[in-house]
mmCIF file of C-alpha atoms and ligand atoms in Angstrom:
data_model
loop_
_atom_site.group_PDB
_atom_site.id
_atom_site.type_symbol
_atom_site.label_atom_id
_atom_site.label_comp_id
_atom_site.label_asym_id
_atom_site.label_seq_id
_atom_site.Cartn_x
_atom_site.Cartn_y
_atom_site.Cartn_z
ATOM 1 C CA MET W 1 61.124 53.725 15.495
ATOM 2 C CA LYS W 2 59.796 50.774 13.463
ATOM 3 C CA LYS W 3 61.883 49.755 10.511
ATOM 4 C CA ILE W 4 60.658 47.212 7.902
ATOM 5 C CA ARG W 5 62.935 46.193 5.191
ATOM 6 C CA VAL W 6 61.777 45.750 1.672
ATOM 7 C CA GLU W 7 63.745 43.088 -0.393
ATOM 8 C CA ALA W 8 62.826 43.909 -4.078
ATOM 9 C CA SER W 9 64.909 44.471 -7.114
ATOM 10 C CA THR W 10 66.234 47.100 -5.009
ATOM 11 C CA CYS W 11 66.175 47.078 -1.231
ATOM 12 C CA TYR W 12 64.946 49.712 1.251
ATOM 13 C CA ASP W 13 63.576 50.624 4.447
ATOM 14 C CA ILE W 14 60.211 51.823 5.512
ATOM 15 C CA LEU W 15 60.489 53.761 8.730
ATOM 16 C CA ILE W 16 57.419 54.631 11.088
ATOM 17 C CA LYS W 17 57.666 56.877 13.750
ATOM 18 C CA ASN W 18 55.578 59.843 15.255
ATOM 19 C CA GLY W 19 57.461 63.224 14.617
ATOM 20 C CA LEU W 20 59.498 61.553 11.789
ATOM 21 C CA LEU W 21 58.996 64.425 9.167
ATOM 22 C CA GLY W 22 61.079 66.788 11.263
ATOM 23 C CA GLU W 23 64.003 64.239 11.332
ATOM 24 C CA SER W 24 63.642 63.316 7.539
ATOM 25 C CA GLY W 25 66.531 65.540 6.226
ATOM 26 C CA ARG W 26 69.062 63.594 8.491
ATOM 27 C CA LEU W 27 67.500 60.253 7.229
ATOM 28 C CA ILE W 28 67.703 61.514 3.610
ATOM 29 C CA ARG W 29 71.204 62.632 4.009
ATOM 30 C CA GLU W 30 72.174 59.017 4.958
ATOM 31 C CA ILE W 31 71.046 57.612 1.632
ATOM 32 C CA SER W 32 72.048 60.904 -0.663
ATOM 33 C CA LYS W 33 75.201 62.667 -1.183
ATOM 34 C CA GLY W 34 73.276 64.861 -3.663
ATOM 35 C CA ASN W 35 73.267 68.750 -3.719
ATOM 36 C CA THR W 36 69.676 69.158 -4.527
ATOM 37 C CA ALA W 37 66.527 67.862 -3.019
ATOM 38 C CA VAL W 38 63.233 68.519 -4.968
ATOM 39 C CA ILE W 39 60.052 68.337 -2.827
ATOM 40 C CA VAL W 40 57.061 67.266 -4.833
ATOM 41 C CA SER W 41 53.758 68.019 -3.137
ATOM 42 C CA ASP W 42 50.281 69.099 -3.696
ATOM 43 C CA SER W 43 48.407 72.337 -2.889
ATOM 44 C CA ASN W 44 46.910 71.013 0.224
ATOM 45 C CA VAL W 45 49.885 69.200 1.817
ATOM 46 C CA PHE W 46 52.733 71.709 1.109
ATOM 47 C CA PRO W 47 51.229 74.693 3.207
ATOM 48 C CA ILE W 48 50.940 72.377 6.100
ATOM 49 C CA TYR W 49 54.183 70.271 5.816
ATOM 50 C CA GLY W 50 56.405 71.670 3.129
ATOM 51 C CA GLY W 51 58.216 74.136 5.812
ATOM 52 C CA ILE W 52 59.052 71.202 8.147
ATOM 53 C CA LEU W 53 60.553 69.101 5.465
ATOM 54 C CA GLU W 54 62.387 72.167 3.897
ATOM 55 C CA LYS W 55 63.878 73.230 7.356
ATOM 56 C CA SER W 56 65.127 69.572 7.898
ATOM 57 C CA LEU W 57 66.715 69.265 4.500
ATOM 58 C CA ARG W 58 68.329 72.780 4.585
ATOM 59 C CA LYS W 59 70.035 71.581 7.890
ATOM 60 C CA GLU W 60 71.422 68.915 6.135
ATOM 61 C CA ASN W 61 72.895 71.474 3.456
ATOM 62 C CA PHE W 62 70.490 70.291 0.803
ATOM 63 C CA LYS W 63 69.585 72.991 -1.722
ATOM 64 C CA VAL W 64 65.864 72.734 -1.616
ATOM 65 C CA LEU W 65 63.290 73.123 -4.410
ATOM 66 C CA SER W 66 59.705 72.759 -4.504
ATOM 67 C CA PHE W 67 57.373 71.720 -7.192
ATOM 68 C CA VAL W 68 53.519 71.981 -6.031
ATOM 69 C CA PHE W 69 50.676 71.351 -8.207
ATOM 70 C CA GLU W 70 46.778 71.401 -7.860
ATOM 71 C CA ALA W 71 45.624 68.665 -5.392
ATOM 72 C CA GLY W 72 43.489 65.868 -6.711
ATOM 73 C CA GLU W 73 43.369 63.030 -8.932
ATOM 74 C CA GLU W 74 42.842 65.301 -11.845
ATOM 75 C CA SER W 75 46.336 66.405 -11.680
ATOM 76 C CA LYS W 76 47.791 62.782 -12.024
ATOM 77 C CA ASN W 77 48.216 63.156 -15.605
ATOM 78 C CA THR W 78 50.600 63.776 -18.571
ATOM 79 C CA ASN W 79 50.410 67.512 -18.369
ATOM 80 C CA THR W 80 51.594 67.696 -14.762
ATOM 81 C CA LEU W 81 54.161 65.057 -15.423
ATOM 82 C CA VAL W 82 55.699 67.043 -18.265
ATOM 83 C CA ALA W 83 55.535 70.164 -15.999
ATOM 84 C CA LEU W 84 57.614 68.380 -13.442
ATOM 85 C CA TRP W 85 60.060 67.017 -15.960
ATOM 86 C CA GLU W 86 60.509 70.598 -17.465
ATOM 87 C CA PHE W 87 60.908 71.908 -13.880
ATOM 88 C CA LEU W 88 63.708 69.482 -13.155
ATOM 89 C CA ALA W 89 65.441 70.144 -16.387
ATOM 90 C CA GLU W 90 65.187 73.869 -15.873
ATOM 91 C CA ASN W 91 66.794 73.552 -12.539
ATOM 92 C CA HIS W 92 69.564 71.287 -13.783
ATOM 93 C CA ILE W 93 68.760 68.340 -11.618
ATOM 94 C CA THR W 94 71.387 65.526 -12.141
ATOM 95 C CA ARG W 95 71.190 61.829 -11.427
ATOM 96 C CA SER W 96 72.854 62.359 -7.942
ATOM 97 C CA ASP W 97 69.893 64.485 -6.731
ATOM 98 C CA ILE W 98 66.930 63.357 -5.205
ATOM 99 C CA LEU W 99 63.061 63.802 -5.655
ATOM 100 C CA ILE W 100 60.853 63.629 -2.492
ATOM 101 C CA ALA W 101 57.280 62.825 -2.668
ATOM 102 C CA LEU W 102 55.438 64.672 0.207
ATOM 103 C CA GLY W 103 51.694 63.702 0.016
ATOM 104 C CA GLY W 104 49.019 61.171 -0.730
ATOM 105 C CA GLY W 105 48.870 58.568 -3.548
ATOM 106 C CA VAL W 106 48.506 60.801 -6.299
ATOM 107 C CA THR W 107 51.742 62.958 -5.422
ATOM 108 C CA GLY W 108 53.716 59.439 -4.883
ATOM 109 C CA ASP W 109 52.638 57.932 -7.999
ATOM 110 C CA LEU W 110 53.442 61.141 -10.085
ATOM 111 C CA THR W 111 56.748 61.594 -8.322
ATOM 112 C CA GLY W 112 57.755 58.072 -8.766
ATOM 113 C CA PHE W 113 56.971 57.990 -12.397
ATOM 114 C CA ALA W 114 58.766 61.123 -12.905
ATOM 115 C CA ALA W 115 61.711 59.730 -11.109
ATOM 116 C CA ALA W 116 61.677 56.615 -13.278
ATOM 117 C CA THR W 117 61.734 58.494 -16.255
ATOM 118 C CA PHE W 118 63.823 61.795 -15.893
ATOM 119 C CA LEU W 119 67.510 61.181 -17.128
ATOM 120 C CA ARG W 120 66.243 57.536 -17.334
ATOM 121 C CA GLY W 121 65.931 57.141 -13.543
ATOM 122 C CA ILE W 122 67.010 59.120 -10.457
ATOM 123 C CA LYS W 123 66.223 58.428 -6.910
ATOM 124 C CA TYR W 124 63.267 59.187 -5.077
ATOM 125 C CA ILE W 125 61.712 58.921 -1.400
ATOM 126 C CA ASN W 126 58.312 58.733 -0.301
ATOM 127 C CA ILE W 127 56.793 60.545 2.741
ATOM 128 C CA PRO W 128 53.223 59.659 2.623
ATOM 129 C CA THR W 129 50.623 61.694 4.351
ATOM 130 C CA THR W 130 47.228 59.976 3.808
ATOM 131 C CA LEU W 131 46.571 56.467 5.407
ATOM 132 C CA LEU W 132 45.865 55.039 1.995
ATOM 133 C CA SER W 133 49.536 56.190 0.916
ATOM 134 C CA MET W 134 51.094 55.055 4.077
ATOM 135 C CA THR W 135 49.575 51.692 4.060
ATOM 136 C CA ASP W 136 49.699 50.884 0.393
ATOM 137 C CA SER W 137 50.898 53.346 -2.437
ATOM 138 C CA SER W 138 54.293 54.449 -0.939
ATOM 139 C CA VAL W 139 55.300 50.734 -1.014
ATOM 140 C CA GLY W 140 55.984 48.363 -3.802
ATOM 141 C CA GLY W 141 57.274 50.768 -6.619
ATOM 142 C CA LYS W 142 54.108 51.094 -8.850
ATOM 143 C CA THR W 143 54.289 54.401 -10.430
ATOM 144 C CA ALA W 144 51.853 55.929 -12.860
ATOM 145 C CA VAL W 145 49.886 58.808 -14.318
ATOM 146 C CA ASP W 146 46.206 58.351 -15.632
ATOM 147 C CA LEU W 147 45.161 58.722 -19.307
ATOM 148 C CA LYS W 148 41.959 59.857 -20.763
ATOM 149 C CA ASN W 149 41.179 56.156 -21.212
ATOM 150 C CA GLY W 150 41.787 54.858 -17.895
ATOM 151 C CA LYS W 151 43.589 55.144 -14.638
ATOM 152 C CA ASN W 152 47.409 54.343 -14.109
ATOM 153 C CA LEU W 153 47.816 53.573 -17.876
ATOM 154 C CA ALA W 154 51.175 54.956 -18.343
ATOM 155 C CA GLY W 155 53.736 53.988 -15.624
ATOM 156 C CA ALA W 156 56.723 51.943 -14.608
ATOM 157 C CA PHE W 157 57.718 49.485 -11.656
ATOM 158 C CA TYR W 158 60.351 51.835 -10.052
ATOM 159 C CA GLN W 159 60.873 51.347 -6.088
ATOM 160 C CA PRO W 160 61.613 54.356 -3.817
ATOM 161 C CA CYS W 161 64.812 54.308 -1.813
ATOM 162 C CA LEU W 162 63.314 55.168 1.361
ATOM 163 C CA VAL W 163 59.684 55.478 2.831
ATOM 164 C CA ILE W 164 59.357 57.739 5.896
ATOM 165 C CA ILE W 165 55.942 57.519 7.607
ATOM 166 C CA ASP W 166 54.974 59.991 10.413
ATOM 167 C CA PRO W 167 51.712 58.905 11.541
ATOM 168 C CA ASP W 168 51.263 62.458 13.194
ATOM 169 C CA THR W 169 50.574 64.044 9.601
ATOM 170 C CA LEU W 170 47.195 62.144 9.745
ATOM 171 C CA SER W 171 46.020 64.670 12.432
ATOM 172 C CA THR W 172 45.170 67.229 9.533
ATOM 173 C CA LEU W 173 43.486 64.590 7.016
ATOM 174 C CA PRO W 174 39.913 64.912 6.616
ATOM 175 C CA ARG W 175 37.870 62.261 8.148
ATOM 176 C CA ASN W 176 36.514 60.861 4.725
ATOM 177 C CA ILE W 177 39.940 60.565 3.307
ATOM 178 C CA PHE W 178 41.126 58.788 6.386
ATOM 179 C CA ASN W 179 38.213 56.545 5.926
ATOM 180 C CA ASP W 180 39.083 55.728 2.303
ATOM 181 C CA GLY W 181 42.561 54.413 3.425
ATOM 182 C CA MET W 182 40.742 52.283 5.828
ATOM 183 C CA ALA W 183 39.089 50.549 2.616
ATOM 184 C CA GLU W 184 42.662 49.479 1.589
ATOM 185 C CA VAL W 185 43.567 48.322 5.331
ATOM 186 C CA ILE W 186 40.338 46.248 5.224
ATOM 187 C CA LYS W 187 41.374 44.661 1.999
ATOM 188 C CA TYR W 188 44.575 43.339 3.593
ATOM 189 C CA GLY W 189 42.432 41.883 6.337
ATOM 190 C CA MET W 190 40.261 40.353 3.826
ATOM 191 C CA ILE W 191 43.202 38.941 1.536
ATOM 192 C CA ASN W 192 45.436 37.280 4.342
ATOM 193 C CA ARG W 193 45.305 39.344 7.435
ATOM 194 C CA PRO W 194 42.313 38.399 9.175
ATOM 195 C CA GLY W 195 43.910 39.762 12.590
ATOM 196 C CA LEU W 196 43.499 43.173 11.188
ATOM 197 C CA LEU W 197 39.669 42.702 10.781
ATOM 198 C CA VAL W 198 39.406 41.693 14.508
ATOM 199 C CA LYS W 199 41.608 44.759 15.524
ATOM 200 C CA LEU W 200 39.557 47.357 13.597
ATOM 201 C CA GLN W 201 36.453 46.056 15.453
ATOM 202 C CA GLY W 202 37.661 47.636 18.655
ATOM 203 C CA GLU W 203 39.834 50.379 19.703
ATOM 204 C CA TYR W 204 43.119 50.276 17.553
ATOM 205 C CA ASP W 205 46.651 51.835 17.367
ATOM 206 C CA ILE W 206 46.903 53.412 14.301
ATOM 207 C CA ASN W 207 50.612 52.899 14.149
ATOM 208 C CA GLU W 208 50.078 49.239 14.673
ATOM 209 C CA ILE W 209 47.521 49.213 11.784
ATOM 210 C CA ILE W 210 50.130 50.812 9.407
ATOM 211 C CA GLU W 211 52.727 48.445 10.388
ATOM 212 C CA ILE W 212 50.671 45.378 9.760
ATOM 213 C CA SER W 213 49.389 46.681 6.550
ATOM 214 C CA VAL W 214 52.942 47.797 5.387
ATOM 215 C CA THR W 215 54.271 44.396 6.235
ATOM 216 C CA ALA W 216 51.405 42.479 4.365
ATOM 217 C CA LYS W 217 52.214 44.434 1.377
ATOM 218 C CA ARG W 218 56.020 44.137 1.676
ATOM 219 C CA ASP W 219 55.590 40.398 1.976
ATOM 220 C CA ILE W 220 53.610 40.267 -1.472
ATOM 221 C CA VAL W 221 55.800 42.524 -3.062
ATOM 222 C CA ALA W 222 58.991 40.505 -2.033
ATOM 223 C CA VAL W 223 57.846 37.439 -3.967
ATOM 224 C CA ASP W 224 56.070 39.074 -6.822
ATOM 225 C CA GLU W 225 57.363 42.715 -7.694
ATOM 226 C CA ARG W 226 56.281 42.828 -11.351
ATOM 227 C CA ASP W 227 52.431 41.904 -10.491
ATOM 228 C CA THR W 228 52.501 38.608 -12.445
ATOM 229 C CA GLY W 229 51.062 36.420 -9.753
ATOM 230 C CA VAL W 230 50.389 36.694 -6.052
ATOM 231 C CA ARG W 231 50.722 40.504 -6.127
ATOM 232 C CA GLN W 232 47.451 40.596 -8.086
ATOM 233 C CA LEU W 233 45.650 39.650 -4.578
ATOM 234 C CA LEU W 234 46.328 43.156 -3.846
ATOM 235 C CA ASN W 235 43.660 44.056 -6.675
ATOM 236 C CA PHE W 236 40.717 42.648 -4.562
ATOM 237 C CA GLY W 237 37.635 44.800 -5.296
ATOM 238 C CA HIS W 238 39.779 46.809 -7.784
ATOM 239 C CA THR W 239 38.581 45.397 -10.873
ATOM 240 C CA PRO W 240 35.068 46.955 -10.431
ATOM 241 C CA ALA W 241 36.536 49.776 -8.354
ATOM 242 C CA HIS W 242 38.270 51.358 -11.301
ATOM 243 C CA GLY W 243 35.363 51.248 -13.596
ATOM 244 C CA ILE W 244 33.232 52.946 -10.821
ATOM 245 C CA GLU W 245 35.857 55.663 -10.128
ATOM 246 C CA MET W 246 35.779 56.445 -13.950
ATOM 247 C CA LEU W 247 32.054 56.298 -14.261
ATOM 248 C CA SER W 248 31.595 58.767 -11.317
ATOM 249 C CA GLU W 249 34.236 60.961 -13.086
ATOM 250 C CA PHE W 250 36.323 60.577 -9.853
ATOM 251 C CA THR W 251 33.460 61.940 -7.529
ATOM 252 C CA ILE W 252 33.490 58.735 -5.830
ATOM 253 C CA SER W 253 37.190 58.284 -4.350
ATOM 254 C CA HIS W 254 39.620 55.358 -4.893
ATOM 255 C CA GLY W 255 38.829 54.077 -1.245
ATOM 256 C CA SER W 256 35.132 54.230 -1.549
ATOM 257 C CA ALA W 257 35.046 52.532 -5.042
ATOM 258 C CA VAL W 258 37.365 49.780 -3.570
ATOM 259 C CA ALA W 259 34.882 49.451 -0.552
ATOM 260 C CA ILE W 260 32.029 48.992 -3.321
ATOM 261 C CA GLY W 261 34.134 46.622 -5.382
ATOM 262 C CA MET W 262 34.952 44.328 -2.356
ATOM 263 C CA VAL W 263 31.537 43.989 -1.578
ATOM 264 C CA MET W 264 30.423 43.231 -5.224
ATOM 265 C CA MET W 265 33.152 40.479 -5.446
ATOM 266 C CA THR W 266 32.315 38.863 -2.033
ATOM 267 C CA LYS W 267 28.482 38.732 -3.033
ATOM 268 C CA ALA W 268 29.119 37.057 -6.483
ATOM 269 C CA ALA W 269 31.669 34.644 -4.935
ATOM 270 C CA ILE W 270 29.147 33.713 -2.400
ATOM 271 C CA LYS W 271 26.359 33.280 -5.135
ATOM 272 C CA GLU W 272 28.856 31.206 -6.998
ATOM 273 C CA GLY W 273 29.483 28.983 -3.949
ATOM 274 C CA LEU W 274 33.135 29.979 -3.841
ATOM 275 C CA CYS W 275 33.065 31.916 -0.403
ATOM 276 C CA GLU W 276 31.718 31.577 3.128
ATOM 277 C CA GLU W 277 28.525 33.433 3.599
ATOM 278 C CA GLU W 278 29.657 34.824 6.857
ATOM 279 C CA ALA W 279 32.214 37.047 4.884
ATOM 280 C CA LEU W 280 29.564 39.284 3.768
ATOM 281 C CA PRO W 281 28.336 40.473 7.019
ATOM 282 C CA LYS W 282 31.850 40.852 8.355
ATOM 283 C CA LEU W 283 33.142 42.816 5.625
ATOM 284 C CA THR W 284 30.086 45.174 5.149
ATOM 285 C CA GLU W 285 29.980 46.009 9.052
ATOM 286 C CA LEU W 286 33.456 46.930 9.060
ATOM 287 C CA LEU W 287 33.211 49.113 6.127
ATOM 288 C CA THR W 288 30.074 50.791 7.257
ATOM 289 C CA SER W 289 31.799 51.419 10.685
ATOM 290 C CA PHE W 290 34.240 53.624 8.851
ATOM 291 C CA SER W 291 31.393 55.297 6.750
ATOM 292 C CA LEU W 292 32.419 53.542 3.649
ATOM 293 C CA PRO W 293 29.810 52.757 0.859
ATOM 294 C CA THR W 294 28.799 49.317 0.070
ATOM 295 C CA ALA W 295 26.329 49.461 -2.554
ATOM 296 C CA ALA W 296 26.909 49.589 -6.276
ATOM 297 C CA VAL W 297 25.743 52.635 -8.061
ATOM 298 C CA PHE W 298 26.333 51.871 -11.787
ATOM 299 C CA SER W 299 25.270 48.993 -13.681
ATOM 300 C CA PRO W 300 27.243 45.875 -14.342
ATOM 301 C CA GLU W 301 27.455 46.457 -18.153
ATOM 302 C CA GLU W 302 28.876 49.954 -17.518
ATOM 303 C CA ILE W 303 31.354 48.520 -15.117
ATOM 304 C CA THR W 304 32.345 45.664 -17.100
ATOM 305 C CA ASP W 305 32.913 47.866 -20.085
ATOM 306 C CA ILE W 306 35.671 49.856 -18.280
ATOM 307 C CA ALA W 307 37.015 46.811 -16.479
ATOM 308 C CA LEU W 308 37.849 45.331 -19.796
ATOM 309 C CA SER W 309 40.264 48.033 -20.791
ATOM 310 C CA ASP W 310 42.003 47.728 -17.537
ATOM 311 C CA LYS W 311 45.629 46.245 -17.080
ATOM 312 C CA LYS W 312 44.156 43.304 -15.302
ATOM 313 C CA ARG W 313 42.927 41.846 -18.453
ATOM 314 C CA ALA W 314 45.188 39.463 -20.536
ATOM 315 C CA GLY W 315 43.953 38.810 -23.994
ATOM 316 C CA ASN W 316 40.644 36.981 -23.576
ATOM 317 C CA GLU W 317 40.937 36.294 -19.896
ATOM 318 C CA ILE W 318 40.901 38.492 -16.580
ATOM 319 C CA THR W 319 42.280 37.509 -13.437
ATOM 320 C CA LEU W 320 39.687 38.086 -10.576
ATOM 321 C CA VAL W 321 40.456 38.091 -6.924
ATOM 322 C CA ILE W 322 38.024 35.887 -5.133
ATOM 323 C CA PRO W 323 37.294 35.836 -1.430
ATOM 324 C CA GLU W 324 36.959 32.270 0.079
ATOM 325 C CA LYS W 325 36.265 33.732 3.674
ATOM 326 C CA ALA W 326 37.171 36.888 5.486
ATOM 327 C CA GLY W 327 40.971 36.542 5.652
ATOM 328 C CA SER W 328 41.666 34.274 2.460
ATOM 329 C CA CYS W 329 41.554 35.403 -1.173
ATOM 330 C CA ILE W 330 42.534 33.584 -4.129
ATOM 331 C CA LEU W 331 43.180 34.263 -7.914
ATOM 332 C CA LYS W 332 40.750 33.021 -10.738
ATOM 333 C CA LYS W 333 40.797 33.547 -14.282
ATOM 334 C CA LEU W 334 37.641 34.258 -16.045
ATOM 335 C CA PRO W 335 36.835 34.467 -19.809
ATOM 336 C CA VAL W 336 36.158 37.992 -20.480
ATOM 337 C CA THR W 337 32.707 37.039 -22.072
ATOM 338 C CA GLU W 338 31.679 35.868 -18.487
ATOM 339 C CA LEU W 339 32.628 38.989 -16.519
ATOM 340 C CA CYS W 340 29.369 40.823 -16.735
ATOM 341 C CA ALA W 341 27.364 37.906 -15.602
ATOM 342 C CA PHE W 342 29.711 37.424 -12.653
ATOM 343 C CA LEU W 343 29.518 41.224 -11.874
ATOM 344 C CA SER W 344 25.845 41.045 -12.038
ATOM 345 C CA GLU W 345 25.806 38.575 -9.027
ATOM 346 C CA GLY W 346 27.675 41.207 -6.920
ATOM 347 C CA PHE W 347 24.290 43.403 -7.001
HETATM 348 P P1 LIG P 1 45.590 61.962 -2.723
HETATM 349 O O1 LIG P 1 47.025 61.781 -2.963
HETATM 350 O O2 LIG P 1 44.769 62.685 -3.682
HETATM 351 O O3 LIG P 1 45.202 62.551 -1.370
HETATM 352 C C1 LIG P 1 43.786 62.892 -0.976
HETATM 353 C C2 LIG P 1 43.638 64.261 -0.402
HETATM 354 O O4 LIG P 1 44.056 64.442 0.847
HETATM 355 C C3 LIG P 1 44.280 65.273 -1.519
HETATM 356 O O5 LIG P 1 43.326 66.437 -1.518
HETATM 357 C C4 LIG P 1 45.522 65.717 -0.619
HETATM 358 O O6 LIG P 1 45.771 67.125 -0.767
HETATM 359 C C5 LIG P 1 44.855 65.555 0.915
HETATM 360 N N1 LIG P 1 45.977 65.401 1.847
HETATM 361 C C6 LIG P 1 47.041 64.359 1.718
HETATM 362 N N2 LIG P 1 47.654 64.335 2.994
HETATM 363 C C7 LIG P 1 47.002 65.129 3.672
HETATM 364 C C8 LIG P 1 47.125 65.611 5.017
HETATM 365 N N3 LIG P 1 48.106 65.042 5.919
HETATM 366 N N4 LIG P 1 46.337 66.706 5.611
HETATM 367 C C9 LIG P 1 45.585 67.199 4.847
HETATM 368 N N5 LIG P 1 45.188 66.788 3.614
HETATM 369 C C10 LIG P 1 46.042 65.821 2.907
HETATM 370 O O7 LIG P 1 44.966 60.352 -2.725
HETATM 371 P P2 LIG P 1 45.204 59.351 -1.810
HETATM 372 O O8 LIG P 1 43.878 58.674 -1.520
HETATM 373 O O9 LIG P 1 46.258 59.298 -1.043
HETATM 374 O O10 LIG P 1 45.819 58.039 -3.126
HETATM 375 C C11 LIG P 1 44.989 57.792 -4.043
HETATM 376 C C12 LIG P 1 45.865 57.521 -5.332
HETATM 377 O O11 LIG P 1 46.692 56.679 -5.064
HETATM 378 C C13 LIG P 1 45.074 57.086 -6.501
HETATM 379 O O12 LIG P 1 45.643 57.901 -7.559
HETATM 380 C C14 LIG P 1 45.465 55.754 -6.762
HETATM 381 O O13 LIG P 1 45.358 55.368 -7.989
HETATM 382 C C15 LIG P 1 46.815 55.536 -6.144
HETATM 383 N N6 LIG P 1 47.367 54.432 -5.439
HETATM 384 C C16 LIG P 1 48.456 53.907 -5.839
HETATM 385 C C17 LIG P 1 48.798 52.597 -5.415
HETATM 386 C C18 LIG P 1 50.200 52.269 -5.822
HETATM 387 O O14 LIG P 1 50.727 51.189 -5.291
HETATM 388 N N7 LIG P 1 51.156 52.945 -6.413
HETATM 389 C C19 LIG P 1 47.872 51.924 -4.651
HETATM 390 C C20 LIG P 1 46.864 52.453 -4.303
HETATM 391 C C21 LIG P 1 46.323 53.625 -4.815
HETATM 392 N N1 LIG P 2 47.880 48.730 -4.734
HETATM 393 C C1 LIG P 2 48.215 47.605 -5.673
HETATM 394 C C2 LIG P 2 49.711 46.959 -5.777
HETATM 395 O O1 LIG P 2 50.618 47.644 -5.123
HETATM 396 O O2 LIG P 2 50.104 46.103 -6.420
#
């Protein structure tokens, strides 16, 4: 079993091993003396994996409750959050009990925010089941729900107390959703793990890819948990991506939007003389090999409009993640009045 330690405001382990879901009860019992474990999961994941988790928890004498919501980004909202809070209250959940997110990034973000806020904070564990959530969202403690005005606008930094990754759960993940996660993996390669870009060109070991990605994220979170500096590198491609997701009314997935956003930022950086030209074919060929889109579908004006209401804006400036080459990105502040012109160069 691989164990990766995260040293943030609270410290926790990320465990990676095939078949680990069936052992999760024992692992959770090691960190929780509580009576009740509440599984939070969605309508796709719970029917496949809920039973394995329930059985494993009952073996450790947990009383097990399950809160299952309709799968999809549309559920990551305040209605589902309130329903979850009320479910916890109706069932007299106390601070010694534990929440377990079983699913993708939507489940993890929602559960984490409920855990951060219910009774002013109870423990939670992430069991990610998509490649995106294994390599990115389950680690680092960003929790949130979407508002009508934008994605992830209401949330908290709140770390899980354990992350259990069972790569076997990827076997049931539809190919396009797996590929979405690859966009975030390629992002780590572009930011500071060029070795990942090389590995993904050939036959790769998915457990190793998860481990490298999680370690890349862990290293960044350890030095900037609250996203005031270097953690913003993880937003490579995300400034246009959030706009693209919203403009498409979420018919374009997060990973696909990040893929388009990374290409836009790379093209614009090359035109500005900030990035090596070879970075673009390296990036687009890899994205295309995972059937990810590379062409922008909305105008720079439309994307800018949404980007300016995003969290990444601070006053009259926005921090952009700019590639210098494949494997190295930097942060650069830009006056908001120049964003549209910059993004236009990414078309
Ligand atoms: P998701 O949670 O909606 O999962 C995608 C789909 O896959 C869903 O339909 C789900 O039911 C299904 N699914 C999940 N696991 C499955 C499995 N093993 N087998 C079959 N089906 C399965 O989406 P996602 O792509 O995992 O995550 C996207 C979300 O993550 C977005 O809301 C994004 O904002 C968020 N995110 C958060 C962070 C963070 O740091 N907190 C980072 C990146 C993304
Ligand atoms: N996924 C971006 C972050 O965790 O900071």
